[in-house]
Each structure stands twice: as structure tokens, then as C-alpha cells.
């Protein structure tokens, strides 16, 4: 995940602050503070990051399930599993590129993305499951793609405040930022 707004900050000055009560690794960055103030832009970027992984996983899962002739439930389960996989993978890629060991990077990815991806998956799969005819639409039908786009848009809108709340408390994608240089 790219954080151009953080590119000008010296993150080495924050080393060691994680263990001090009252300090977060990002105090003074302007986007989120210890008092919970977070910009909507930062929350939207974190949500878009999760949405990208979810969309890749969802679409790939639907394509694989359809190609294998699976039913709706098996295909949806695969799509959800792949959404989590790709959501975590995108975060892992960024953290690993900062030189962090895999075990630490994996823990950070779980902490950063689990709630965000879970909310997103509940919303987008819920929209698809409840939309009349959407579960029976085929990948080659525009109706399928329209409903999927609406479902992902709804997931983005509903998950952004969740990410804003988490980042404001030093959770979610706030954890990832300490690994960006």
C-alpha cells in the first residue's frame, strides 16, 4: 500500500515508542493522532487497499467455482477465502518489502486487515445473496457485474468508518504505517 503522504516523514524517530503508554508510532503525522482524530482520506485509502484484495479474491473465487461447476455456496466460500488471502497478501507485500521478517509481517497483516476484510465480506456477500437473481447470474452477464460493483461499493462505504475508527485507536492500518519508510 502506498502512503505518499507519509513519504516525507522520518520513521526512525518513532522507534521504541510502541511500548510507552500514551504514545503511538504516528503521533504528529497529521492524519491520525493519539486522541483518535483520523482523516477520512486515510480511512478511505486503507479501505481501498482491503477492497482491492477482496475484489481480486471474490472475482477469482467466482471464476474458479464457475469453471469447476460448483454450486453457489461452495463458490461463495472459495471467494471469501481468496478475498482474505489476497487482502492479507497485499499488506504482507508492503511490510515484507520494508525488510520485516515474515512472522512479524504476518502478525501485522492479521491485526491490520482482519476486521476490515470481515466487514467488507459480510456486506458485499450479503448484498449479492439478498439481491434477487444475483446468485443465479452468470459471469458473462452484465447483471452479475453490476450487482458485484454495487456490492463492493456498499462494502467500501460501510467499511470506511470502521477503518477510520480502528486507525484512530492505533489499530488496523495504523499498525502497518510504522513499517513504511
Coordinates of N, CA and C in Angstrom, one line a residue:
X1 N 0.8 -1.2 0.0 CA 0.0 0.0 0.0 C 0.9 1.2 0.0
X2 N 0.6 2.2 -0.9 CA 1.4 3.4 -1.0 C 0.9 4.4 0.0
X3 N 1.7 5.1 0.6 CA 1.3 6.2 1.5 C 2.2 7.4 1.2
X4 N 1.9 8.0 0.1 CA 2.6 9.2 -0.3 C 2.7 10.3 0.7
X5 N 1.6 10.4 1.5 CA 1.6 11.5 2.5 C 2.6 11.2 3.6
X6 N 3.0 10.0 3.8 CA 4.0 9.7 4.8 C 5.4 9.7 4.3
X7 N 5.6 9.8 3.0 CA 6.9 9.7 2.4 C 8.0 10.7 3.0
X8 N 7.5 11.8 3.4 CA 8.4 12.8 3.9 C 8.8 12.7 5.4
X9 N 8.2 11.8 6.1 CA 8.4 11.6 7.5 C 9.6 10.7 7.8
X10 N 10.4 11.0 8.8 CA 11.4 10.1 9.3 C 10.9 9.2 10.3
X11 N 10.6 8.0 9.9 CA 10.0 7.0 10.8 C 11.0 6.5 11.9
X12 N 12.3 6.7 11.7 CA 13.2 6.2 12.6 C 13.1 6.9 14.0
X13 N 12.6 8.1 13.9 CA 12.4 8.9 15.2 C 11.3 8.2 16.0
X14 N 10.5 7.4 15.5 CA 9.4 6.7 16.2 C 9.8 5.4 16.8
X15 N 10.9 4.9 16.5 CA 11.3 3.6 17.0 C 11.3 3.6 18.6
X16 N 10.8 2.6 19.1 CA 10.8 2.5 20.6 C 9.5 3.1 21.3
X17 N 8.7 3.9 20.5 CA 7.6 4.5 21.1 C 6.4 3.5 21.4
X18 N 6.4 2.4 20.7 CA 5.3 1.5 20.8 C 5.1 1.0 22.3
X19 N 6.1 0.9 23.0 CA 6.0 0.4 24.4 C 5.7 1.4 25.4
X20 N 5.7 2.7 25.1 CA 5.4 3.8 26.1 C 3.9 4.1 26.1
X21 N 3.4 4.1 27.3 CA 1.9 4.3 27.3 C 1.7 5.8 26.9
X22 N 0.6 5.9 26.1 CA 0.2 7.3 25.6 C 0.9 7.6 24.3
X23 N 1.8 6.8 23.8 CA 2.5 7.1 22.6 C 2.0 6.1 21.5
X24 N 1.9 6.6 20.3 CA 1.7 5.7 19.1 C 2.8 6.0 18.2
X25 N 3.0 5.1 17.2 CA 4.1 5.3 16.3 C 3.8 6.4 15.3
X26 N 2.7 7.0 15.3 CA 2.4 8.1 14.3 C 1.9 9.4 14.9
X27 N 2.2 9.7 16.1 CA 1.8 10.9 16.6 C 2.4 12.1 15.8
X28 N 1.6 13.0 15.5 CA 2.1 14.2 14.8 C 2.2 14.1 13.3
X29 N 1.7 13.0 12.7 CA 1.7 12.9 11.3 C 0.5 13.6 10.6
X30 N -0.4 14.1 11.3 CA -1.4 14.9 10.7 C -2.7 14.1 10.3
X31 N -2.5 12.9 10.0 CA -3.6 12.1 9.6 C -4.4 11.4 10.8
X32 N -3.7 11.0 11.7 CA -4.3 10.3 12.9 C -3.5 10.6 14.1
X33 N -4.1 10.9 15.2 CA -3.5 11.3 16.4 C -3.9 10.3 17.5
X34 N -3.2 10.4 18.6 CA -3.5 9.6 19.8 C -4.9 9.9 20.3
X35 N -5.4 11.1 20.0 CA -6.8 11.4 20.5 C -7.9 10.9 19.6
X36 N -7.5 10.1 18.6 CA -8.5 9.5 17.7 C -8.9 10.2 16.5
X37 N -8.2 11.4 16.2 CA -8.6 12.1 15.0 C -7.9 11.5 13.8
X38 N -8.7 11.1 12.8 CA -8.2 10.4 11.6 C -8.9 11.1 10.4
X39 N -8.1 11.3 9.4 CA -8.7 11.9 8.2 C -9.5 10.8 7.5
X40 N -10.6 11.3 6.8 CA -11.4 10.4 6.0 C -10.6 9.8 4.8
X41 N -9.7 10.7 4.3 CA -8.8 10.2 3.2 C -8.0 9.0 3.6
X42 N -7.4 9.1 4.8 CA -6.6 8.0 5.2 C -7.4 6.7 5.4
X43 N -8.6 6.9 6.0 CA -9.5 5.7 6.2 C -9.9 5.2 4.8
X44 N -10.2 6.0 3.9 CA -10.6 5.6 2.5 C -9.5 4.8 1.8
X45 N -8.2 5.3 2.0 CA -7.1 4.6 1.4 C -6.9 3.2 2.0
X46 N -7.1 3.1 3.3 CA -7.0 1.8 4.0 C -8.1 0.9 3.5
X47 N -9.3 1.4 3.3 CA -10.4 0.6 2.9 C -10.2 0.2 1.4
X48 N -9.7 1.1 0.6 CA -9.5 0.8 -0.8 C -8.4 -0.3 -0.9
X49 N -7.5 -0.3 0.0 CA -6.5 -1.4 0.0 C -7.1 -2.7 0.2
X50 N -8.0 -2.8 1.3 CA -8.7 -4.0 1.6 C -9.7 -4.4 0.4
X51 N -10.3 -3.4 -0.1 CA -11.3 -3.6 -1.2 C -10.6 -4.2 -2.4
X52 N -9.4 -3.8 -2.7 CA -8.6 -4.4 -3.8 C -8.4 -5.9 -3.6
X53 N -7.9 -6.2 -2.5 CA -7.6 -7.7 -2.2 C -8.9 -8.5 -2.2
X54 N -10.0 -7.9 -1.6 CA -11.3 -8.6 -1.6 C -11.8 -8.8 -3.0
X55 N -11.7 -7.7 -3.8 CA -12.3 -7.8 -5.2 C -11.5 -8.9 -6.0
X56 N -10.2 -8.9 -5.9 CA -9.4 -9.9 -6.6 C -9.8 -11.3 -6.1
X57 N -9.9 -11.5 -4.8 CA -10.3 -12.8 -4.3 C -11.7 -13.2 -4.7
X58 N -12.6 -12.3 -4.6 CA -14.0 -12.6 -4.9 C -14.1 -13.0 -6.4
X59 N -13.6 -12.2 -7.2 CA -13.7 -12.5 -8.7 C -13.0 -13.8 -9.0
X60 N -11.8 -14.0 -8.5 CA -11.1 -15.2 -8.8 C -11.8 -16.4 -8.3
X61 N -12.4 -16.3 -7.1 CA -13.2 -17.4 -6.5 C -14.4 -17.7 -7.3
X62 N -15.1 -16.7 -7.8 CA -16.2 -16.9 -8.7 C -15.9 -17.6 -10.0
X63 N -14.8 -17.1 -10.6 CA -14.3 -17.7 -11.8 C -14.0 -19.2 -11.6
X64 N -13.2 -19.5 -10.6 CA -12.8 -20.8 -10.3 C -14.0 -21.7 -10.0
X65 N -14.9 -21.2 -9.1 CA -16.1 -22.0 -8.8 C -17.0 -22.3 -10.0
X66 N -17.1 -21.3 -10.8 CA -17.9 -21.4 -12.0 C -17.3 -22.4 -13.0
X67 N -16.0 -22.3 -13.2 CA -15.2 -23.2 -14.1 C -15.3 -24.6 -13.7
X68 N -15.3 -24.8 -12.3 CA -15.4 -26.2 -11.8 C -16.8 -26.7 -11.7
X69 N -17.8 -25.9 -12.0 CA -19.2 -26.3 -11.9 C -19.7 -26.4 -10.5
X70 N -19.1 -25.7 -9.6 CA -19.6 -25.7 -8.2 C -20.9 -25.0 -8.0
X71 N -21.5 -25.2 -6.9 CA -22.8 -24.5 -6.6 C -22.4 -23.2 -6.0
X72 N -23.5 -22.4 -5.7 CA -23.3 -21.1 -5.2 C -22.6 -21.0 -3.8
X73 N -23.0 -21.9 -2.9 CA -22.4 -21.9 -1.6 C -20.9 -22.2 -1.6
X74 N -20.5 -23.3 -2.4 CA -19.1 -23.6 -2.4 C -18.3 -22.5 -3.1
X75 N -18.9 -21.9 -4.1 CA -18.2 -20.8 -4.8 C -18.0 -19.6 -3.9
X76 N -19.1 -19.3 -3.2 CA -19.0 -18.1 -2.3 C -18.0 -18.4 -1.2
X77 N -17.9 -19.6 -0.6 CA -16.9 -19.9 0.4 C -15.5 -19.7 -0.2
X78 N -15.3 -20.2 -1.4 CA -13.9 -20.1 -2.0 C -13.6 -18.6 -2.2
X79 N -14.6 -17.8 -2.7 CA -14.4 -16.4 -2.9 C -14.0 -15.7 -1.7
X80 N -14.7 -16.0 -0.6 CA -14.4 -15.4 0.7 C -13.0 -15.7 1.2
X81 N -12.6 -17.0 1.1 CA -11.3 -17.5 1.5 C -10.2 -16.7 0.7
X82 N -10.5 -16.6 -0.6 CA -9.5 -15.9 -1.5 C -9.5 -14.4 -1.2
X83 N -10.6 -13.9 -0.9 CA -10.6 -12.4 -0.5 C -9.7 -12.1 0.7
X84 N -9.8 -13.0 1.7 CA -8.9 -12.8 2.9 C -7.5 -13.0 2.4
X85 N -7.2 -14.1 1.6 CA -5.9 -14.4 1.2 C -5.3 -13.2 0.5
X86 N -6.0 -12.6 -0.5 CA -5.4 -11.5 -1.3 C -5.3 -10.2 -0.5
X87 N -6.3 -10.0 0.4 CA -6.2 -8.9 1.3 C -5.0 -8.9 2.2
X88 N -4.8 -10.0 2.8 CA -3.5 -10.2 3.6 C -2.3 -10.1 2.8
X89 N -2.3 -10.7 1.6 CA -1.1 -10.8 0.7 C -0.7 -9.4 0.3
X90 N -1.6 -8.5 0.0 CA -1.3 -7.1 -0.4 C -0.6 -6.4 0.8
X91 N -1.1 -6.6 2.0 CA -0.5 -6.0 3.1 C 0.9 -6.6 3.4
X92 N 1.0 -7.9 3.3 CA 2.3 -8.6 3.6 C 3.3 -8.1 2.6
X93 N 2.9 -8.0 1.3 CA 3.9 -7.5 0.3 C 4.6 -6.2 0.7
X94 N 3.8 -5.2 1.2 CA 4.3 -3.9 1.6 C 5.2 -4.0 2.8
X95 N 4.8 -4.8 3.8 CA 5.5 -4.9 5.0 C 6.8 -5.7 4.8
X96 N 6.8 -6.8 4.0 CA 8.0 -7.6 3.7 C 9.0 -6.7 3.0
X97 N 8.5 -5.8 2.1 CA 9.4 -5.0 1.3 C 10.1 -4.0 2.2
X98 N 9.6 -3.8 3.4 CA 10.3 -2.9 4.3 C 11.4 -3.6 5.1
X99 N 11.6 -4.9 4.8 CA 12.6 -5.7 5.5 C 12.2 -6.4 6.8
X100 N 10.9 -6.5 7.0 CA 10.4 -7.1 8.2 C 10.3 -8.6 8.0
X101 N 10.6 -9.4 9.0 CA 10.6 -10.9 8.9 C 9.1 -11.3 8.7
X102 N 9.0 -12.5 8.0 CA 7.6 -13.0 7.7 C 6.7 -13.1 8.9
X103 N 7.2 -13.7 9.9 CA 6.3 -13.9 11.1 C 5.8 -12.6 11.6
X104 N 6.6 -11.6 11.8 CA 6.1 -10.3 12.3 C 5.2 -9.7 11.2
X105 N 5.6 -9.8 10.0 CA 4.7 -9.2 8.9 C 3.3 -9.9 8.9
X106 N 3.3 -11.2 9.1 CA 2.0 -11.9 9.1 C 1.2 -11.5 10.3
X107 N 1.8 -11.3 11.4 CA 1.0 -10.8 12.6 C 0.4 -9.4 12.4
X108 N 1.3 -8.5 11.7 CA 0.8 -7.2 11.4 C -0.3 -7.2 10.4
X109 N -0.2 -8.0 9.4 CA -1.3 -8.1 8.4 C -2.6 -8.6 9.0
X110 N -2.5 -9.6 9.9 CA -3.7 -10.1 10.6 C -4.3 -9.0 11.4
X111 N -3.5 -8.3 12.2 CA -4.0 -7.2 13.0 C -4.6 -6.0 12.2
X112 N -3.9 -5.8 11.1 CA -4.4 -4.6 10.3 C -5.6 -4.9 9.5
X113 N -5.8 -6.1 9.0 CA -6.8 -6.3 8.0 C -8.0 -7.2 8.3
X114 N -7.9 -7.9 9.4 CA -9.0 -8.9 9.7 C -10.4 -8.3 9.8
X115 N -10.5 -7.3 10.7 CA -11.8 -6.7 10.9 C -12.3 -6.0 9.6
X116 N -11.4 -5.3 8.9 CA -11.8 -4.6 7.7 C -12.3 -5.6 6.6
X117 N -11.5 -6.7 6.4 CA -11.9 -7.6 5.4 C -13.2 -8.3 5.8
X118 N -13.3 -8.7 7.1 CA -14.5 -9.4 7.5 C -15.8 -8.5 7.3
X119 N -15.7 -7.3 7.7 CA -16.9 -6.4 7.4 C -17.2 -6.3 6.0
X120 N -16.1 -6.1 5.2 CA -16.3 -6.0 3.7 C -16.9 -7.2 3.1
X121 N -16.5 -8.4 3.6 CA -17.0 -9.6 3.0 C -18.5 -9.8 3.5
X122 N -18.8 -9.5 4.7 CA -20.2 -9.6 5.1 C -21.1 -8.7 4.3
X123 N -20.7 -7.5 4.0 CA -21.5 -6.5 3.3 C -21.6 -7.0 1.8
X124 N -20.5 -7.2 1.2 CA -20.6 -7.5 -0.3 C -21.3 -8.8 -0.6
X125 N -21.0 -9.8 0.2 CA -21.7 -11.1 0.0 C -23.1 -11.1 0.4
X126 N -23.4 -10.2 1.5 CA -24.8 -10.1 1.9 C -25.6 -9.4 0.8
X127 N -25.1 -8.4 0.1 CA -25.8 -7.7 -1.0 C -26.0 -8.7 -2.1
X128 N -25.0 -9.5 -2.5 CA -25.1 -10.4 -3.6 C -26.2 -11.5 -3.2
X129 N -26.1 -12.0 -2.0 CA -27.0 -13.1 -1.6 C -28.5 -12.6 -1.5
X130 N -28.7 -11.3 -1.1 CA -30.0 -10.8 -0.9 C -30.6 -10.2 -2.2
X131 N -29.8 -9.8 -3.2 CA -30.2 -9.2 -4.4 C -31.0 -10.3 -5.2
X132 N -32.2 -10.0 -5.6 CA -33.0 -11.0 -6.3 C -32.3 -11.4 -7.7
X133 N -32.0 -12.6 -7.9 CA -31.4 -13.1 -9.1 C -29.9 -13.1 -9.2
X134 N -29.2 -12.4 -8.2 CA -27.8 -12.2 -8.3 C -27.0 -13.5 -8.2
X135 N -27.5 -14.4 -7.3 CA -26.8 -15.6 -7.1 C -26.9 -16.5 -8.3
X136 N -27.8 -16.3 -9.1 CA -28.0 -17.2 -10.3 C -27.5 -16.5 -11.6
X137 N -27.0 -15.3 -11.5 CA -26.4 -14.6 -12.6 C -25.1 -15.3 -13.0
X138 N -24.8 -15.3 -14.3 CA -23.6 -15.9 -14.8 C -22.5 -14.8 -15.0
X139 N -21.3 -15.2 -15.0 CA -20.2 -14.3 -15.2 C -20.2 -13.5 -16.5
X140 N -20.8 -14.1 -17.5 CA -20.9 -13.4 -18.8 C -22.1 -12.5 -19.0
X141 N -22.8 -12.3 -17.9 CA -24.0 -11.4 -17.9 C -23.7 -10.0 -17.3
X142 N -24.0 -8.9 -17.9 CA -23.8 -7.6 -17.3 C -24.4 -7.5 -15.9
X143 N -25.6 -8.1 -15.7 CA -26.3 -8.0 -14.4 C -25.4 -8.5 -13.3
X144 N -24.6 -9.6 -13.5 CA -23.7 -10.1 -12.5 C -22.7 -9.0 -12.1
X145 N -22.1 -8.4 -13.1 CA -21.0 -7.4 -12.8 C -21.6 -6.1 -12.2
X146 N -22.8 -5.7 -12.6 CA -23.4 -4.5 -12.0 C -23.7 -4.8 -10.5
X147 N -24.3 -5.9 -10.2 CA -24.6 -6.2 -8.8 C -23.3 -6.3 -8.0
X148 N -22.3 -7.0 -8.6 CA -21.0 -7.1 -7.9 C -20.4 -5.7 -7.6
X149 N -20.5 -4.8 -8.6 CA -19.9 -3.4 -8.4 C -20.7 -2.7 -7.3
X150 N -22.0 -2.8 -7.3 CA -22.9 -2.2 -6.2 C -22.5 -2.8 -4.9
X151 N -22.3 -4.1 -4.8 CA -22.0 -4.8 -3.6 C -20.6 -4.3 -3.0
X152 N -19.6 -4.2 -3.9 CA -18.3 -3.8 -3.5 C -18.3 -2.3 -3.1
X153 N -19.1 -1.5 -3.8 CA -19.3 -0.1 -3.4 C -19.9 0.1 -2.0
X154 N -20.9 -0.7 -1.8 CA -21.6 -0.7 -0.5 C -20.6 -1.1 0.6
X155 N -19.8 -2.1 0.3 CA -18.8 -2.6 1.3 C -17.8 -1.5 1.6
X156 N -17.4 -0.8 0.6 CA -16.4 0.3 0.7 C -17.0 1.4 1.6
X157 N -18.3 1.8 1.3 CA -18.9 2.9 2.1 C -19.1 2.5 3.6
X158 N -19.5 1.3 3.8 CA -19.7 0.8 5.2 C -18.5 0.5 5.9
X159 N -17.4 0.1 5.3 CA -16.2 -0.3 5.9 C -15.3 0.9 6.2
X160 N -15.4 2.0 5.4 CA -14.5 3.1 5.7 C -14.7 3.7 7.1
X161 N -15.9 3.9 7.6 CA -15.9 4.4 9.0 C -15.4 3.4 10.0
X162 N -15.5 2.1 9.7 CA -14.9 1.1 10.6 C -13.3 1.3 10.6
X163 N -12.7 1.4 9.4 CA -11.3 1.7 9.4 C -10.9 3.0 10.0
X164 N -11.7 4.0 9.9 CA -11.4 5.3 10.5 C -11.4 5.1 12.0
X165 N -12.4 4.4 12.5 CA -12.4 4.2 14.0 C -11.2 3.4 14.5
X166 N -10.9 2.3 13.7 CA -9.7 1.5 14.1 C -8.4 2.3 14.1
X167 N -8.2 3.0 13.0 CA -6.9 3.8 12.9 C -6.8 4.8 14.0
X168 N -7.9 5.4 14.3 CA -8.0 6.4 15.4 C -7.6 5.9 16.7
X169 N -7.7 4.6 16.9 CA -7.3 3.9 18.1 C -6.0 3.2 18.0
X170 N -5.2 3.5 17.0 CA -3.9 2.8 16.8 C -4.0 1.4 16.3
X171 N -5.2 1.0 15.8 CA -5.4 -0.4 15.3 C -5.5 -0.4 13.8
X172 N -5.7 -1.5 13.3 CA -6.0 -1.7 11.8 C -4.7 -1.2 11.0
X173 N -5.0 -0.4 10.0 CA -3.9 0.1 9.2 C -2.9 1.0 9.9
X174 N -3.3 1.5 11.0 CA -2.3 2.4 11.8 C -1.1 1.5 12.2
X175 N -1.3 0.2 12.4 CA -0.2 -0.7 12.7 C 0.8 -0.8 11.5
X176 N 0.2 -0.8 10.3 CA 1.1 -1.0 9.1 C 2.0 0.2 8.9
X177 N 1.5 1.4 9.2 CA 2.3 2.6 8.9 C 3.7 2.6 9.5
X178 N 3.9 2.0 10.6 CA 5.2 2.1 11.2 C 6.3 1.4 10.4
X179 N 5.9 0.5 9.4 CA 6.8 -0.2 8.6 C 7.1 0.5 7.3
X180 N 6.4 1.6 7.0 CA 6.7 2.3 5.8 C 7.8 3.3 6.0
X181 N 8.6 3.5 5.0 CA 9.8 4.4 5.1 C 9.6 5.5 4.1

